[in-house]
Coordinates of C-alpha atoms and ligand atoms in Angstrom, one line a residue:
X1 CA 14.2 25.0 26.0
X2 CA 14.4 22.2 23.4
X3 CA 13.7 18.9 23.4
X4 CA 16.2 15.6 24.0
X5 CA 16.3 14.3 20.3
X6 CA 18.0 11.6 21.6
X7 CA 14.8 9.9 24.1
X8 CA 13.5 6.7 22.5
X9 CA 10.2 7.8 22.5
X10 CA 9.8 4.8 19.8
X11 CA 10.0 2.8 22.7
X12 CA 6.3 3.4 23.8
X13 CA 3.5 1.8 22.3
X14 CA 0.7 4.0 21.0
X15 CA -1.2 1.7 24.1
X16 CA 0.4 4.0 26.5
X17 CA -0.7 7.4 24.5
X18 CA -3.6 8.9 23.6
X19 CA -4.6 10.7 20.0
X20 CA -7.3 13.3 19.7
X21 CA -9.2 13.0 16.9
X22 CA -11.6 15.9 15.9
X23 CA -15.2 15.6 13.9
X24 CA -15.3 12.2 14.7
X25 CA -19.4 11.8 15.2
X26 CA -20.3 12.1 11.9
X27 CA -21.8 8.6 10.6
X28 CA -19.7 8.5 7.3
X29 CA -16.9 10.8 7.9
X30 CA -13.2 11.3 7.2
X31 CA -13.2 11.5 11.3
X32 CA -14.9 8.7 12.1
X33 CA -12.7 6.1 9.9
X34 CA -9.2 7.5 11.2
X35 CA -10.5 7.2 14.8
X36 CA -11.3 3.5 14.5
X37 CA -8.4 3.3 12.6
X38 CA -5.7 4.7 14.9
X39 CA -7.9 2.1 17.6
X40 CA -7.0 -1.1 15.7
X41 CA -3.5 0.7 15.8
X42 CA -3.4 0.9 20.0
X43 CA -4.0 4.3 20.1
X44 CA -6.3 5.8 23.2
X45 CA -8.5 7.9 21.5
X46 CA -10.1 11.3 22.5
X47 CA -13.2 12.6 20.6
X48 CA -13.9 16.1 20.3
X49 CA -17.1 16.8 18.2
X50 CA -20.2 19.3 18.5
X51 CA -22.3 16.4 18.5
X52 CA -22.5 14.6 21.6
X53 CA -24.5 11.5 21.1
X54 CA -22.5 10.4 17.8
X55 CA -19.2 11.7 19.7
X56 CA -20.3 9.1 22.8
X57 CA -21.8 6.1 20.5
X58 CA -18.4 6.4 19.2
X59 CA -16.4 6.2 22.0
X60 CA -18.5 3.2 23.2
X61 CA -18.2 1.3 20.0
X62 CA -14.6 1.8 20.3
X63 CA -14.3 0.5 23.6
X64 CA -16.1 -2.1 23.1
X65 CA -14.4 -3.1 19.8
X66 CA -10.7 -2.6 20.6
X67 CA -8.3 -3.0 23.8
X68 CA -8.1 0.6 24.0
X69 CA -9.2 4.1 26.3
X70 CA -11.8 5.8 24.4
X71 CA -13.8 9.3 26.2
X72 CA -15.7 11.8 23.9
X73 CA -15.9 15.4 25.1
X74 CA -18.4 18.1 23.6
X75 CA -17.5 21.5 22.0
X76 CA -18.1 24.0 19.2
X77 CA -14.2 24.1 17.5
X78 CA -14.8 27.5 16.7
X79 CA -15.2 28.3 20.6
X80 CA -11.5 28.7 22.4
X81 CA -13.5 28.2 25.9
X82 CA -15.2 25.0 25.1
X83 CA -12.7 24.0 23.5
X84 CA -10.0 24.6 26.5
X85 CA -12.6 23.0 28.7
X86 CA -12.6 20.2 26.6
X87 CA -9.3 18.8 26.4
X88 CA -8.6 19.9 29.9
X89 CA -11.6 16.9 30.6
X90 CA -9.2 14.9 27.7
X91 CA -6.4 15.4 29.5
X92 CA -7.4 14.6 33.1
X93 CA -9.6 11.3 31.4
X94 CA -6.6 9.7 29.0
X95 CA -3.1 8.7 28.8
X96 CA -0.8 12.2 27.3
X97 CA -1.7 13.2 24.4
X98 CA 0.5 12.0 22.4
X99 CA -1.1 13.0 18.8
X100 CA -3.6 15.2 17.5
X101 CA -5.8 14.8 14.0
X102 CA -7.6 18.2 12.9
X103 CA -10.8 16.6 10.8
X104 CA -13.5 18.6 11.9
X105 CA -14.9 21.4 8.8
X106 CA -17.7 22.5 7.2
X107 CA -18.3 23.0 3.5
X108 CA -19.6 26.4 2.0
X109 CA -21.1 26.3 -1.6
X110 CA -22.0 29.7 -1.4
X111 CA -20.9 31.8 -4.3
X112 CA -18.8 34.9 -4.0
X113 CA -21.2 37.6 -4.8
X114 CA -23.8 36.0 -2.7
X115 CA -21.6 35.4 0.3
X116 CA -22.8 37.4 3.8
X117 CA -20.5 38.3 6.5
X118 CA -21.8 35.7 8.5
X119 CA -21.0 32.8 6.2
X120 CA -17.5 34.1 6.3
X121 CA -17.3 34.2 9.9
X122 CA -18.9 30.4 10.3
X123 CA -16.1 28.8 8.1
X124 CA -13.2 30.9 8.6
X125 CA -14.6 30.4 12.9
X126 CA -14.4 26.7 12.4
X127 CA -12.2 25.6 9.4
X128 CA -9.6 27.7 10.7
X129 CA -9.8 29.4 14.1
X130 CA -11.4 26.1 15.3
X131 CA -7.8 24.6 14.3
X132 CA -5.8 26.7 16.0
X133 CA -7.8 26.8 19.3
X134 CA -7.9 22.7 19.1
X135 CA -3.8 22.6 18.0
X136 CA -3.4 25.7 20.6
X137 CA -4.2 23.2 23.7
X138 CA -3.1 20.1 22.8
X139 CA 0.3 21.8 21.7
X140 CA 0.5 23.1 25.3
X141 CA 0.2 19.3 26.5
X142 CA 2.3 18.1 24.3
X143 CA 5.4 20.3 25.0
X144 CA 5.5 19.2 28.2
X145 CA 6.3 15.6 27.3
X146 CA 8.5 16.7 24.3
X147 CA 6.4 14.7 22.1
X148 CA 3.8 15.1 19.6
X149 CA 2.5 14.4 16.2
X150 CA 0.0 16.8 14.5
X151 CA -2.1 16.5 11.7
X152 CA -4.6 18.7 10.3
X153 CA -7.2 18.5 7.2
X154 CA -6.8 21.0 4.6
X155 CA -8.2 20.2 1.3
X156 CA -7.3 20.8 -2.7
X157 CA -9.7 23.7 -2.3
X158 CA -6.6 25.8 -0.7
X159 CA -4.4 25.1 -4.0
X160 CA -7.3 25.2 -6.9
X161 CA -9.2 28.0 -5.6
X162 CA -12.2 25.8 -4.0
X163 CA -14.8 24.2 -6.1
X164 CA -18.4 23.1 -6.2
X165 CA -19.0 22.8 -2.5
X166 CA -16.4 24.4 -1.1
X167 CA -16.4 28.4 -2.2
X168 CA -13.9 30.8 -1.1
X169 CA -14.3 31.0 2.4
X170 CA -13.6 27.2 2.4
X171 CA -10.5 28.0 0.4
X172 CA -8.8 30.9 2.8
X173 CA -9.4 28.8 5.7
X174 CA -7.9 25.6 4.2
X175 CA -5.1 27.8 2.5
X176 CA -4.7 29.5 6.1
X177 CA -4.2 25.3 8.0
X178 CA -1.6 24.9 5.2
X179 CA 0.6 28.4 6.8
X180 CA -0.5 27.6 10.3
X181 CA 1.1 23.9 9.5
X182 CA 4.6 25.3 8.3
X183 CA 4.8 27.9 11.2
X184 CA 4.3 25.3 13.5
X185 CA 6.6 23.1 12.4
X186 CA 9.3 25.6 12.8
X187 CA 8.1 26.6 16.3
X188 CA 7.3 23.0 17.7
X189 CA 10.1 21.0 16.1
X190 CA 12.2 22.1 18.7
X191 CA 9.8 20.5 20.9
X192 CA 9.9 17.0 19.2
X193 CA 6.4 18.0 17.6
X194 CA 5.9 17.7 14.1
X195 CA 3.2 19.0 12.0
X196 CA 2.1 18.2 8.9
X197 CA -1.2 18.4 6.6
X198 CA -3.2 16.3 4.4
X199 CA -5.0 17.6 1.3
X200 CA -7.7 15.4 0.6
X201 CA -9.4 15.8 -3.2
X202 CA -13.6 14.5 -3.3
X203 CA -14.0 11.7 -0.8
X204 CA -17.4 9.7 -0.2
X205 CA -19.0 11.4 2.9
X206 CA -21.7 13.6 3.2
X207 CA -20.3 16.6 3.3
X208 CA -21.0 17.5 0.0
X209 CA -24.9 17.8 0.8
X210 CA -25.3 14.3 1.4
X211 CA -24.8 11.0 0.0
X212 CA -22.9 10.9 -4.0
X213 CA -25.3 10.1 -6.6
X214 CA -24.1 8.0 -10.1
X215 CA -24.3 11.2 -11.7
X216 CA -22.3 13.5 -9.2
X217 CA -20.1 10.8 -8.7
X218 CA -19.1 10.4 -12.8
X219 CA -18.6 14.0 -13.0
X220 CA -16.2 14.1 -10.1
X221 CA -14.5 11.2 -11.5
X222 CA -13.8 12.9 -15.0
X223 CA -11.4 15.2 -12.8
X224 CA -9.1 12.7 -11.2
X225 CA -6.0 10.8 -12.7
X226 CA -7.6 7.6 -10.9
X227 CA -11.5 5.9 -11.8
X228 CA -12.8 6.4 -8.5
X229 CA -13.9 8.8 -5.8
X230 CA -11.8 8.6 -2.8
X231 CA -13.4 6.9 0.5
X232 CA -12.3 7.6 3.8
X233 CA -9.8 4.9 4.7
X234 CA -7.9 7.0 2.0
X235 CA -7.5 9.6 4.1
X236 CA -7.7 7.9 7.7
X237 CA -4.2 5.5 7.0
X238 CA -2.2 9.0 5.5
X239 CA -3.2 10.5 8.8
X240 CA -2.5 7.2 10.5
X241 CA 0.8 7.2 9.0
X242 CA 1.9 11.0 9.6
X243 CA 1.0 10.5 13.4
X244 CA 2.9 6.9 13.6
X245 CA 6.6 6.4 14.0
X246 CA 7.3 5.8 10.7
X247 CA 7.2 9.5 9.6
X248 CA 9.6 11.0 12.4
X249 CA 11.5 12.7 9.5
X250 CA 8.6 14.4 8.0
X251 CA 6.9 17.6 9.2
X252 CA 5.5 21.0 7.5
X253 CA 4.5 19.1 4.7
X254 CA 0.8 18.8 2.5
X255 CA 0.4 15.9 1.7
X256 CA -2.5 15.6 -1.5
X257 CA -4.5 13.0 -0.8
X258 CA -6.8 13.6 -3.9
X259 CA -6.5 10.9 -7.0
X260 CA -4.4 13.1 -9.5
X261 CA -6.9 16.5 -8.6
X262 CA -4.6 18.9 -8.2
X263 CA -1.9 18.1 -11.2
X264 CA -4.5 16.8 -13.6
Ligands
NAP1 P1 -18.3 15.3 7.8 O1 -18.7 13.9 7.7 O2 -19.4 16.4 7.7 O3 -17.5 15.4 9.2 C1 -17.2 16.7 9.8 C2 -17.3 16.5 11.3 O4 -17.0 17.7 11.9 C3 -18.7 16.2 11.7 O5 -18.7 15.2 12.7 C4 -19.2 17.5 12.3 O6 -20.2 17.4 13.2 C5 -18.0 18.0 12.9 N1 -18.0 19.5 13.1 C6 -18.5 20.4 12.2 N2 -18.4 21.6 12.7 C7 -17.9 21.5 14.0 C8 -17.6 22.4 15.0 N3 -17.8 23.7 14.9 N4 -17.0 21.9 16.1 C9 -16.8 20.6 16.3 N5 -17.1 19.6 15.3 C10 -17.6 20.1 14.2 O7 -17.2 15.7 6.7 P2 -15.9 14.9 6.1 O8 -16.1 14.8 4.7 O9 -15.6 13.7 6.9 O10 -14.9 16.1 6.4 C11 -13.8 16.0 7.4 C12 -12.8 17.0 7.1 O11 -12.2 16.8 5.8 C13 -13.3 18.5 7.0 O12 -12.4 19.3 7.6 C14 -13.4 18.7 5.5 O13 -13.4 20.1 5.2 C15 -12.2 17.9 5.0 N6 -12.3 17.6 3.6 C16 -13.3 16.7 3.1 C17 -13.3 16.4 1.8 C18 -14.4 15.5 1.2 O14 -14.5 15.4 0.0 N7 -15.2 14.8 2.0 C19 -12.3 16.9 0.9 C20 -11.4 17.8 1.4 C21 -11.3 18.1 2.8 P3 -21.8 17.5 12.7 O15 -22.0 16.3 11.7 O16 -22.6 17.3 14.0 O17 -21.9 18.8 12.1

C-alpha cells in the first residue's frame, strides 16, 4: 500500500499534530531547545527521556508557556519494552504523531584499547538501538496516517572517525543512524514519511563532561571554519526545519550542522 501524494496534508497546522522529541530533560541540551522550539512553532509535544522529573518540569513549562499539548513519558531508549510502553501512553495522551526528533545519546571518551564490552554495549544500546526502537513505534503510528517527518541526531563523529569525547563506539552508532536514515527513507517514502539526519559538530551542552571552559572552548574553535562553538538553537531550527513543511522534497539526507568541522 502507498500513500496519496496528492492529500494536502499542508493543510493542517502543526496545532492539530504532535512531535516527539527525545532527550529532552537535560537542563542545557540539544533536546531541550528543539522542544521549546517546535512549541513556539504549534507543535504538541511528546517527551521521552530517562529522566522523569526534568522530562515533566518540561512538559509543564511548555504548557504553561505556549498554547500547545505537552505530556512527558519515562523510558530507557535502549529498552524496546519501555520504549513501546511509552509512546503507546504518547499516543493514547496527544494528537497523531505527526513528527519524531531522535536527540537522545550519550558520549564515550573512552579510548580503543581501553574500551570493555560493556561500554560498547551502553552506546551502541542507546545511540543506536535506542533509535530504532524509538523510530520503530512511532513509524508504526505514522503509517497509518500516511504522514510523517523523522529526524535523528547523528554527529561529525560518524564521518571523522569520533574525537575527544566521542571514541569509536560513538562513531559506529552515529555512522549506523546515518544507514538506518537512508534505509528508511526508501522504505517509508512510500508512506509520505521522510527521514533525514542532522550532523551536529561541538555544540555548548554538557555533554562533553560538563560545562565548556575558555580553554576547551578556543581549542575547539581552532577546528571550525566559523569563531564560535555552536549552541543549541543551531541545531533545534535545522531539526525544526526538516520536520516543517518546508522540506517535503528532502529526505535520506545528513545534514552537517557543525561550523566548517567536517571540510576544514
Ligand atoms: P545532553 O544534554 O546530555 O542530552 C542528552 C539527553 O538524552 C539527556 O536528556 C539524557 O538524559 C537523555 N538520555 C541519555 N541516555 C538516555 C536513554 N538511554 N534513554 C532516554 N534518554 C536518554 O546532550 P546533547 O549535547 O544535548 O546531545 C543531544 C544529542 O546530540 C545526542 O544524541 C548527542 O550524541 C548529539 N550530539 C551532540 C553534540 C554536542 O557537541 N553537544 C555533537 C554531536 C552530536 P540524562 O541527562 O538524564 O542522562
Amino acid at each position: 500500500m502507498t500513500a496519496d501524494h496528492t492529500a494536502d496534508h499542508t493543510a493542517d497546522a502543526p496545532g492539530a499534530r504532535t512531535a516527539v522529541v527525545t532527550g529532552a530533560a537535560s537542563p542545557r541540551g540539544i533536546g531541550r531547545a528543539t522542544a521549546l522550539l517546535l512549541a513556539s512553532q504549534g507543535w504538541n509535544i511528546g517527551i521521552l527521556d530517562i529522566d522523569a522529573v526534568g522530562g515533566k518540569a518540561l512538559a509543564e513549562e511548555i504548557a504553561a508557556n505556549h498554547n500547545v499539548t505537552a505530556y512527558a513519558v519515562t523510558a530507557d531508549v535502549s529498552n524496546e519494552a519501555q520504549v513501546r510502553t511509552a509512546i503507546d501512553e504518547l499516543e493514547a495522551a496527544l494528537p497523531p504523531l505527526a513528527a519524531l526528533a531522535n536527540i537522545a545519546g550519550v558520549s564515550s571518551p573512552v579510548p580503543y584499547l581501553e574500551l570493555t564490552s560493556d561500554e560498547w554495549h551502553r552506546v551502541i544500546n542507546t545511540n543506536l538501538n535506542g533509535v530504532h526502537y524509538v523510530t520503530r513505534r512511532v513509524a508504526e503510528s505514522m503509517v497509518r496516517h500516511n504522514y510523517g517527518r523523522i529526524v535523528s541526531i547523528s554527529s561529525t563523529s560518524a564521518q571523522r572517525g569520533g574525537g575527544t569525547y566521542s571514541k569509536t563506539p560513538y562513531s559506529v552508532a552515529k555512522a549506523g543512524v546515518i544507514g538506518l536514515t537512508r534505509a528508511l527513507a526508501r522504505e517509508l517514502g512510500p508512506f509520505g514519511i521522510t527521514v533525514n539526519a542532522i550532523a551536529p559538530g561541538p555544540i555548548n551542552t554538557d555533554i562533553m563532561g560538563g560545562p565548556l571552559t575558555p580553554e576547551t572552548r578556543a581549542d575547539l574553535i581552532d577546528t571550525l571554519l566559523v569563531n564560535r562553538v555552536g549552541e543549541t538553537h543551531d541545531v533545534a531550527s535545522a531539526i525544526a526545519y526538516l520536520l516543517s513543511n518546508q522540506s517535503t522534497y528532502i529526505t535520506g539526507q545528513t545534514l552537517n550542522v557543525d561550523g566548517g568541522l567536517y571540510m576544514h
